[in-house]
Amino acid sequence: MTTLLSLKNLTKRFGGLVAVDHVNFDVEAGAIVGLIGPNGAGKTTVFNLITGNYRPDEGDVIFDNQSIKTLPTHKIVSLGIARTFQTIRLFHKLAAIENVLAGCHCRMQSGSLAAMFRTPTQRREEHQALQTALKELEFVGLQSQADQLAENLSYGNQRLLEIARALATQPRFIILDEPAGGMNNQETAALIQTIRNIRDRGITVLLIEHDMSLVMEACEQLVVIENGAKIAEGDPQAIQSDPKVIEAYLGTDEE
Amino acid sequence: MKDKRLVIYAVISVVLLLSPLFLNAYWVDVLNNVGLYTILALSLNIILGHAGLFHMGHAAFYALGAYTTAIINTTYHIPILWLLPVSGLVAGLAALVVARPIIHLRGDYLLIVTIGFVEIVRIALVNNVFGITGGSNGIFGINRPILFGWKINKPWEFFYLIWGFAAVTIFLFNRLENSRFGRALNFLREDDVAAEGSGINTAHYKLIAFVIGAFWAGMVGNIFAAKMTIIAPESFNFWESVVLFMIVLLGGRGSIRGVILGAFLVLGLPEIFRQFATARMLIFGAFMVAMMIFRTEGILPPLPRKYPIAKMLGREGSA
Amino acid sequence: MELFIQQLTNGLAVGGIYALIALGYTMVYGVLKLINFAHGDLFTIGAYLGLTLLTTLGLTNYLGPFGVVIVLALMVMGLVAIVGAALERVAYRPLRQSHRLSAVVSALGASIFFQNAVMLIYGARYKVYPHDILPRTAIHIFGLDIPLIRLLMLLTSIVMMIGLYLFIQRTKIGTAIRAAAIDQGAAKLMGINVDRVIMIVFLIGPALGGAAGLMVGLYYGQINFTMGWLYGLKAFTAAILGGIGNIPGAMVGGLLLGVIEAMGAAYISIAWKDAIAFCVLIIILIVRPTGLLGERVAEKI
Amino acid sequence: MKKILFLALALCLMAGTAVAADTIKIGLMAPLTGAWASEGQDMQQIVELLADEINMAGGINGQKIEIVTEDDGGDPRTAALAAQRLSTQGLVAVIGTYGSAVTEASQGIYDEAGLIQVANGSTAIRLSEKGLNYFMRTCPRDDEQGLVAYKALKNGGYKSIAILHDNSSYAKGLADEAKTLLEKDGANIVFYDALTPKENDYSAILTKMKAANPDVVFFTGYYGEAGLLLRQKMEMNWNVPFLGGDATNNPDLVKIAGKEAAAGFMFLSPPVPQDLNSKEAMAFMTAYKKKYNAEPGSVWAVLSGDGLRVVAEAIKATGSTDQDKLVAYMKNDLDNFPGLTGQISFNDKGDRVGDLYRVYKVSADGKFMLQP
């Protein structure tokens, strides 16, 4: 197995607060890894550092043997890292299919001039993008709602739509930020299968989740952080019995 | 439903096309102004309507185009219509240079910077910058355009030039809207963090939106200069930018048909209200408020884009 | 040096008026995120109402100059506040749930309406305040002649601004305004009547604008129906310069804009002074994208 | 919505083409709205007053005249529309308008329509240098006034001169004319700059100007700004003489500045009716006061009245409404016609000829006194 993503001494400060404190961990290609920790531990900040939304103060992010810490977000996406957001950030006033087409964007070429003159290449590309988008919708089970406005979908389906949009960027690595947030048990169970299916397509998964049943069932490896620092790493069984993790959760989080 | 709409569009187009036959020169000229502002507002619509950038300085690009045409035409006597792309290019380049450092400003901060830009341009024109703008006198003696040997002179001749240009603009911009480019602008308007996170280079698209909008405004400036044969800084003041801003918002952000209707209303109503003499602008102001209250998202907001989803699902894999 | 100080006082006097109008922009913006383009016209209305009251009521027969000014100011502020509140009710409230640019068009329409209404009521000619209301003494400091009224004008602006600041910071209504500015939804849940807060904002902002209009009328004498557009634009610039939504920002922005204009005129070129002011504004915004005192909000992702 | 619009368009069209056959229609293009609305509304009042008088007296050769007024908004684009509108209504001539750039935008349209245009407040030199046959004006040109200004400043014996304009094409034109002549003569121009019109506080400009220490200030802009300059100058205790161009000729100047500050201000202007002892001028003043209970505003509005009067005179004398005959009459035969602003004759270019300018001085009680 090869290492796809590797965080080295990653550190981010907001004013006096150290949100992420010298975090190190590796993600193997083809794995499903969970990043867990109490609320406010800095999990989402780690994601934002990987995807270039924030710039690290120290340390480095290595993706596929290349440092990506200074790249803009859209470049990182085109290198093959896609993400979803903790607070759903869909394009609410646009149709589901268009949301997924946003993901196709970085795999397309044609610009404004090609659009105005509707070149054969442009038309072929549009057709292919639409096919990809429909396939991704089908993958998450939303094909029948392709022309609905994103804001009219149920909460769970909005989360799935975000996943479809991320998949449409044809990533090698996908970051899911609380994908089961707001889902019922049935939806969560289906989501676990979807996550496995994503991995089966050869896409490495890194996720944040509070729903422990999902984490334990889906993830093969867990990284635990508290107050910005990594406190444990290992397979789910080992983490469950780790005293430091138990203390962190019982001490600060009611869940 | 769709057919009915097409019929309405067709009827309106035909009526418009034939209107110079039954309208007098004055009303034809009103329609010429509506046409010019339709094109200008469509170009602003790319920036303001589709990309959602608060841009209240569009008259600056329009002015750059008009002055480019006027200066080159009066000094080197190059025919007007050859200068059409040149005017667009100058305005587009200006947009590239000006927009780059300010593109990251949010909402109202961008608004005031664009207002500042249009004012700086106007003041520079008034002060006869580089000695080529003629100061507040402006530039006069601009030639009339000649198209395939036909000298365009009378209002009805300009009517077909302007609305021909408008038709081309509508055609091209409609394609632009329904493309990867148009969608990208909408994505960054709705949520630029999510757009960037979906792999869209938002800064680049904002800039290109400015450049395309400015390019078109510059070309309209060219036609305006040829139509007026004299241009002066007062034709490009901040108020003109406000008028364009109102057209886009009143008609419906991001909606081509809305913007066209907006241009008809914002330019046409003050003419229709001429019978009220000095009260005409008062009534117009009240009308603006009323129309906005009754149609809060603009009179004709954009329709959702259509994708051949059903068709593709029907015979998937055959393409 | 003497010239510099003279120009500084010139700039501050103009800047004080910009600041007073800018407060109206910034307060409305703070709560509604709306650029009230009709605000400049409320300033005009204040100037014209002041003239009407002054010439019809004959206050000068009963009161000394400062008594006249104070009574007049209270009446004008009250009346313009009513106009402002009515404007909110008619033109802005129906648009509160829609896109915020929709309200901008409504504001522009209202601006056209007010400007032409003033023209139709008062005529298009310049109107002139009586000359003998205010004493025209000058005081001598540092070898300069500075008209007393100029200083008083600046002082009045600053007192009003500090008063407003204390009102916003120290009173219960002020707290409600601040709460509504941060999050209207949350403020509602906390039992704050947001409609009332907005109404109050639309009373205070226009009242200050009206007061500025009266000051301009009393001091400069000449008023015209288009003056609101120019002053409004300058004041809006000032509000942005200081960081819109921020009350001390409007004060700093206003005074600074006045000084930049005066200095630009004095040391570079009078004809280019507005362009110079806008250049300075753009440079400041490139360096500080949310204005001088505006908060830099890192967006939560 | 669009249907309603077209309906409205059509209705307006029908209203516009209903022609009353037996009247002589004369157009007036004036800024009824916008920044110059005060001038335009005054123009309308004066032209309507004079038209009523003509009609009361039985019209011209038995035919009544009818005034068709259009708003040009003081803006070139609106002016082009107003001109298009007027040129479709079977008019004989059009009076107006105010502002050279605005006039210029309408000139070509009238010329193509073969309509006579008699401008009243458009002094830019080039307007009559284009060889447009149907264009005339009752106002003098900038070069004429520039010459008068130069003479007045020279006769005053001023050595160092400050020139201030407002960047309008009129004021800048006058300032440039005067500056060129003065510099040729070796005068020292110590200050030359432009203020922004419609502001209220010019103290920064006055402070700067004072530091240049001129013997006299020549301000070529409009009365509104001139009044404020005088007022603020007095507040600064600066006693420099001020000379104004003809755009400062408006009684409101004294109102704005106050009598004390305005006293001693000198300006150049064609004579206003008050100062002409002609019976036409006096009758006009009486009639205006009677109808509108005020004195007419600027001389420009009065010049639009003269425009109507010369056109009426030409129709009467030629007995025709043929534009070519009328123009030929006005350019060649009309000689020293008694106008409201002095005697009127036109040259071949359509410019008013004659030594029109006078120097006025504001007296201590705020009256405009014609200087000998």
Coordinates of N, CA, C and O in Angstrom, one line a residue, chain B residues 48 54 56 101-102 104-113 115-117 119-120 122-125 127-129 191-193 238-239 242 245-246 249-250 253 278-279 281-286 288-289 292-293 295-298, chain C residues 29 33 35 37 90-92 94-95 97-110 112-114 116-117 119-120 229 233 236-237 240 243-244 271-272 274-275 278-279 281-282 285-286 288-291 294 299 301:
Chain B
L48 N -23.1 41.5 -13.1 CA -24.0 41.7 -12.0 C -25.0 40.6 -11.8 O -25.2 40.1 -10.7
F54 N -21.2 43.2 -7.5 CA -21.9 44.5 -7.4 C -21.1 45.6 -8.2 O -20.2 46.1 -7.7
M56 N -21.2 49.0 -10.2 CA -22.0 50.2 -10.5 C -21.2 51.2 -11.3 O -21.4 52.4 -11.2
P101 N -6.9 43.9 -9.1 CA -6.6 44.1 -7.7 C -7.9 44.3 -6.8 O -7.8 44.2 -5.6
I102 N -9.0 44.5 -7.4 CA -10.2 44.8 -6.6 C -11.2 43.6 -6.6 O -12.2 43.6 -5.9
H104 N -11.3 40.8 -5.3 CA -11.6 40.1 -4.1 C -12.4 40.8 -3.1 O -12.9 40.3 -2.1
L105 N -12.7 42.1 -3.4 CA -13.5 42.9 -2.5 C -15.0 42.4 -2.5 O -15.5 41.9 -3.5
R106 N -15.6 42.4 -1.3 CA -16.9 41.9 -1.2 C -18.0 42.9 -1.4 O -17.8 44.1 -1.0
G107 N -19.1 42.5 -2.0 CA -20.3 43.3 -2.0 C -20.2 44.7 -2.2 O -19.8 45.3 -3.2
D108 N -20.6 45.4 -1.1 CA -20.7 46.9 -1.2 C -19.3 47.6 -1.3 O -19.3 48.7 -1.8
Y109 N -18.3 46.9 -0.9 CA -17.0 47.5 -1.1 C -16.6 47.5 -2.5 O -16.0 48.5 -3.1
L110 N -16.9 46.5 -3.2 CA -16.7 46.4 -4.7 C -17.6 47.5 -5.3 O -17.2 48.2 -6.3
L111 N -18.8 47.7 -4.8 CA -19.7 48.7 -5.4 C -19.1 50.1 -5.4 O -19.1 50.7 -6.4
I112 N -18.6 50.5 -4.3 CA -18.1 51.8 -4.2 C -16.8 52.0 -5.0 O -16.5 53.0 -5.6
V113 N -16.0 50.9 -5.1 CA -14.8 51.0 -5.9 C -15.2 51.2 -7.4 O -14.5 52.0 -8.1
I115 N -17.9 52.5 -8.5 CA -18.4 53.9 -8.6 C -17.2 54.9 -8.7 O -17.2 55.8 -9.5
G116 N -16.2 54.6 -7.8 CA -15.0 55.4 -7.9 C -14.4 55.4 -9.2 O -14.0 56.4 -9.8
F117 N -14.3 54.2 -9.8 CA -13.7 54.0 -11.1 C -14.4 54.9 -12.2 O -13.8 55.6 -12.9
E119 N -16.2 57.5 -11.8 CA -16.0 58.9 -11.5 C -14.6 59.3 -11.9 O -14.4 60.4 -12.5
I120 N -13.6 58.5 -11.6 CA -12.3 58.8 -12.0 C -12.2 58.9 -13.5 O -11.6 59.9 -14.1
R122 N -14.6 59.7 -15.6 CA -15.3 60.9 -16.0 C -14.4 62.1 -15.8 O -14.3 63.0 -16.6
I123 N -13.9 62.2 -14.6 CA -13.1 63.4 -14.2 C -11.8 63.5 -15.2 O -11.5 64.6 -15.6
A124 N -11.2 62.3 -15.4 CA -10.1 62.3 -16.4 C -10.5 62.9 -17.7 O -9.8 63.7 -18.4
L125 N -11.7 62.4 -18.2 CA -12.2 62.9 -19.5 C -12.5 64.4 -19.5 O -12.1 65.1 -20.4
N127 N -11.1 66.6 -17.6 CA -9.8 67.3 -17.5 C -8.9 67.1 -18.7 O -7.7 67.5 -18.6
N128 N -9.5 66.6 -19.7 CA -8.7 66.4 -21.0 C -7.4 65.7 -20.8 O -6.3 66.2 -21.1
V129 N -7.5 64.5 -20.2 CA -6.3 63.8 -19.8 C -5.5 63.4 -21.1 O -6.0 63.1 -22.1
D191 N -22.4 30.7 -4.1 CA -21.6 30.4 -2.9 C -20.2 30.2 -3.5 O -19.8 29.2 -4.0
D192 N -19.3 31.3 -3.3 CA -18.0 31.1 -3.9 C -17.1 30.2 -3.2 O -16.2 29.7 -3.8
V193 N -17.3 29.9 -1.9 CA -16.5 28.9 -1.3 C -16.8 27.5 -1.8 O -15.9 26.8 -2.2
F238 N -21.9 58.8 -13.6 CA -22.3 57.8 -12.6 C -23.7 57.4 -12.8 O -24.1 56.3 -12.7
W239 N -24.6 58.4 -13.1 CA -26.0 58.1 -13.3 C -26.3 57.1 -14.4 O -27.2 56.3 -14.2
V242 N -25.9 53.9 -13.0 CA -27.0 53.5 -12.1 C -28.2 53.1 -12.9 O -28.9 52.1 -12.6
F245 N -27.6 49.6 -13.9 CA -27.8 48.7 -12.7 C -29.3 48.5 -12.5 O -29.7 47.4 -12.2
M246 N -30.1 49.5 -12.6 CA -31.5 49.4 -12.4 C -32.2 48.5 -13.5 O -33.1 47.7 -13.1
L249 N -31.6 44.8 -12.5 CA -32.3 44.4 -11.3 C -33.8 44.4 -11.5 O -34.5 43.6 -11.0
L250 N -34.2 45.4 -12.2 CA -35.7 45.5 -12.4 C -36.2 44.4 -13.3 O -37.2 43.8 -13.1
R253 N -32.3 39.6 -12.4 CA -30.8 39.3 -12.5 C -30.6 38.0 -13.2 O -31.2 37.0 -12.9
T278 N -42.8 68.4 -16.4 CA -41.8 68.4 -15.3 C -42.0 67.3 -14.3 O -41.1 67.0 -13.5
A279 N -43.2 66.7 -14.2 CA -43.5 65.7 -13.2 C -43.1 64.3 -13.7 O -43.2 63.3 -13.0
M281 N -40.3 62.6 -14.2 CA -39.3 61.8 -13.5 C -39.9 61.4 -12.1 O -39.5 60.4 -11.6
L282 N -40.7 62.3 -11.6 CA -41.3 62.0 -10.3 C -42.2 60.7 -10.4 O -42.1 59.7 -9.6
I283 N -43.0 60.7 -11.5 CA -43.8 59.5 -11.7 C -43.0 58.3 -12.0 O -43.2 57.2 -11.5
F284 N -41.9 58.5 -12.7 CA -41.0 57.4 -13.0 C -40.4 56.8 -11.8 O -40.4 55.6 -11.6
G285 N -40.0 57.7 -10.8 CA -39.4 57.2 -9.6 C -40.4 56.4 -8.8 O -40.1 55.3 -8.3
A286 N -41.6 56.9 -8.7 CA -42.7 56.1 -8.0 C -42.9 54.8 -8.6 O -43.1 53.7 -8.0
M288 N -40.8 53.0 -10.3 CA -39.7 52.0 -10.0 C -39.9 51.3 -8.7 O -39.8 50.1 -8.5
V289 N -40.3 52.2 -7.7 CA -40.5 51.6 -6.4 C -41.7 50.6 -6.4 O -41.6 49.4 -6.0
M292 N -40.8 47.3 -8.2 CA -39.9 46.4 -7.4 C -40.7 45.8 -6.2 O -40.4 44.6 -5.9
I293 N -41.7 46.5 -5.7 CA -42.4 45.9 -4.6 C -43.3 44.8 -5.1 O -43.4 43.8 -4.4
R295 N -42.8 43.0 -7.9 CA -42.0 41.9 -8.4 C -40.7 41.9 -7.8 O -39.7 42.5 -8.4
T296 N -40.6 41.4 -6.6 CA -39.4 41.6 -5.8 C -38.1 41.0 -6.4 O -37.0 41.5 -6.1
E297 N -38.2 40.0 -7.2 CA -37.0 39.4 -7.8 C -36.8 39.9 -9.2 O -36.2 39.2 -10.0
G298 N -37.4 41.0 -9.5 CA -37.4 41.4 -10.9 C -38.6 41.0 -11.7 O -39.3 40.1 -11.2
Chain C
Y29 N -27.4 50.4 7.0 CA -26.7 49.2 6.5 C -26.5 48.2 7.6 O -26.6 47.0 7.4
K33 N -28.5 45.7 5.9 CA -27.5 45.4 4.8 C -28.0 46.1 3.5 O -27.9 45.6 2.4
I35 N -28.1 49.6 1.2 CA -27.6 50.9 0.9 C -28.7 51.8 0.5 O -29.3 51.7 -0.5
F37 N -30.0 54.5 -0.9 CA -29.6 55.6 -1.9 C -30.5 56.8 -1.8 O -30.2 57.8 -2.3
V90 N -43.0 52.0 3.2 CA -43.6 51.9 1.8 C -42.6 51.2 0.9 O -43.0 50.3 0.2
A91 N -41.3 51.6 0.9 CA -40.5 51.2 -0.2 C -39.5 50.0 0.2 O -39.1 49.3 -0.6
Y92 N -39.3 49.8 1.5 CA -38.3 48.8 1.9 C -38.9 47.6 2.6 O -38.4 46.5 2.4
P94 N -41.6 45.9 2.2 CA -42.1 44.8 1.4 C -41.0 44.0 0.7 O -41.2 42.9 0.2
L95 N -39.8 44.5 0.7 CA -38.7 43.9 0.1 C -37.7 43.2 1.0 O -36.6 42.8 0.6
Q97 N -37.6 40.4 2.6 CA -37.3 39.0 2.5 C -36.6 38.7 1.1 O -36.2 37.6 0.9
S98 N -36.6 39.7 0.2 CA -36.0 39.3 -1.1 C -34.5 39.7 -1.1 O -34.0 40.2 -0.2
H99 N -34.0 39.5 -2.3 CA -32.5 39.8 -2.5 C -32.3 41.2 -2.1 O -33.1 42.1 -2.4
R100 N -31.1 41.4 -1.5 CA -30.9 42.8 -1.0 C -30.7 43.8 -2.1 O -30.9 45.0 -1.9
L101 N -30.4 43.4 -3.3 CA -30.2 44.4 -4.4 C -31.6 44.9 -4.9 O -31.7 46.0 -5.4
S102 N -32.6 44.1 -4.6 CA -34.0 44.6 -5.0 C -34.3 45.9 -4.3 O -34.8 46.8 -4.8
A103 N -33.9 45.9 -3.0 CA -34.2 47.1 -2.2 C -33.4 48.3 -2.7 O -33.8 49.4 -2.6
V104 N -32.2 48.0 -3.3 CA -31.4 49.1 -3.8 C -32.1 49.8 -5.0 O -32.1 51.0 -5.0
V105 N -32.8 49.0 -5.8 CA -33.5 49.6 -6.9 C -34.7 50.4 -6.4 O -34.9 51.5 -6.8
S106 N -35.3 49.9 -5.4 CA -36.4 50.6 -4.7 C -35.9 51.9 -4.2 O -36.5 53.0 -4.3
A107 N -34.7 51.9 -3.5 CA -34.1 53.1 -3.0 C -33.8 54.1 -4.1 O -34.0 55.3 -3.9
L108 N -33.3 53.6 -5.2 CA -32.9 54.5 -6.3 C -34.2 55.2 -6.8 O -34.3 56.4 -7.1
G109 N -35.3 54.4 -6.9 CA -36.6 54.9 -7.4 C -37.1 56.0 -6.4 O -37.5 57.1 -6.8
A110 N -36.9 55.7 -5.1 CA -37.4 56.7 -4.1 C -36.5 57.9 -4.2 O -37.0 59.0 -4.0
I112 N -35.1 59.2 -6.9 CA -35.6 60.0 -8.1 C -36.9 60.7 -7.7 O -37.1 61.9 -8.0
F113 N -37.8 60.0 -7.0 CA -39.1 60.5 -6.6 C -38.9 61.7 -5.7 O -39.5 62.8 -5.9
F114 N -38.1 61.6 -4.6 CA -37.9 62.7 -3.7 C -37.3 63.9 -4.4 O -37.7 65.0 -4.2
N116 N -37.4 64.9 -7.4 CA -38.3 65.6 -8.3 C -39.5 66.2 -7.5 O -40.0 67.2 -7.9
A117 N -39.9 65.5 -6.4 CA -40.9 66.1 -5.6 C -40.5 67.4 -5.0 O -41.2 68.4 -5.0
M119 N -38.3 69.4 -6.3 CA -38.2 70.3 -7.4 C -39.6 70.9 -7.7 O -39.8 72.1 -8.0
L120 N -40.6 70.0 -7.7 CA -42.0 70.4 -8.1 C -42.6 71.3 -7.0 O -43.3 72.3 -7.3
W229 N -27.9 64.3 -4.0 CA -27.2 63.2 -4.7 C -25.7 63.3 -4.5 O -25.0 62.3 -4.2
L233 N -23.6 60.7 -2.2 CA -22.5 59.9 -2.8 C -21.2 60.0 -1.9 O -20.5 59.0 -1.6
F236 N -21.7 58.2 1.4 CA -21.7 56.8 1.2 C -20.2 56.4 1.1 O -19.8 55.4 1.7
T237 N -19.4 57.1 0.3 CA -18.0 56.9 0.2 C -17.4 56.9 1.6 O -16.5 56.0 2.0
I240 N -18.2 53.8 3.6 CA -17.4 52.6 3.2 C -15.9 52.8 3.6 O -15.3 51.8 4.1
G243 N -15.6 51.8 7.0 CA -16.1 50.4 7.3 C -17.5 50.5 7.5 O -18.0 50.8 8.6
I244 N -18.3 50.1 6.5 CA -19.8 50.4 6.6 C -20.4 49.4 7.6 O -20.0 48.3 7.8
A271 N -9.3 70.6 -9.7 CA -10.2 69.9 -10.7 C -10.2 68.4 -10.5 O -11.1 67.7 -10.8
W272 N -9.1 67.9 -9.9 CA -8.9 66.4 -9.8 C -9.3 65.9 -8.4 O -9.0 64.8 -8.1
D274 N -11.8 65.2 -6.6 CA -12.7 64.0 -6.3 C -12.1 62.7 -6.8 O -12.2 61.7 -6.2
A275 N -11.3 62.8 -7.9 CA -10.6 61.6 -8.4 C -9.5 61.2 -7.5 O -9.4 60.0 -7.2
F278 N -11.2 59.4 -4.6 CA -11.5 58.0 -4.9 C -10.3 57.1 -5.0 O -10.3 56.0 -4.7
C279 N -9.2 57.7 -5.6 CA -8.0 56.9 -5.6 C -7.5 56.5 -4.3 O -7.2 55.3 -4.0
L281 N -9.4 56.2 -1.7 CA -10.3 55.2 -1.2 C -10.0 53.8 -1.7 O -10.0 52.8 -1.0
I282 N -9.7 53.7 -3.0 CA -9.4 52.4 -3.6 C -8.2 51.8 -3.1 O -8.1 50.6 -2.7
L285 N -8.9 50.5 0.3 CA -9.7 49.2 0.3 C -8.9 48.1 -0.2 O -9.1 46.9 0.2
I286 N -7.9 48.3 -1.1 CA -7.1 47.2 -1.5 C -6.2 46.7 -0.3 O -6.1 45.5 -0.2
R288 N -7.0 47.4 3.0 CA -7.9 46.9 4.0 C -9.3 46.7 3.4 O -10.1 47.6 3.3
P289 N -9.6 45.5 3.0 CA -10.8 45.3 2.2 C -12.1 45.6 2.9 O -13.1 45.6 2.2
T290 N -12.1 45.8 4.2 CA -13.4 46.1 4.8 C -13.3 47.5 5.5 O -14.0 47.8 6.5
G291 N -12.5 48.4 4.9 CA -12.5 49.7 5.4 C -11.6 49.9 6.6 O -11.0 48.9 7.1
G294 N -13.6 48.7 9.8 CA -14.5 47.5 9.5 C -13.8 46.3 10.1 O -12.6 46.1 10.0
E299 N -14.4 34.0 7.0 CA -15.6 33.3 6.8 C -15.5 31.9 7.4 O -14.5 31.2 7.2
I301 N -16.1 28.1 7.4 CA -16.3 27.2 6.3 C -16.8 25.9 7.0 O -16.1 25.4 7.9

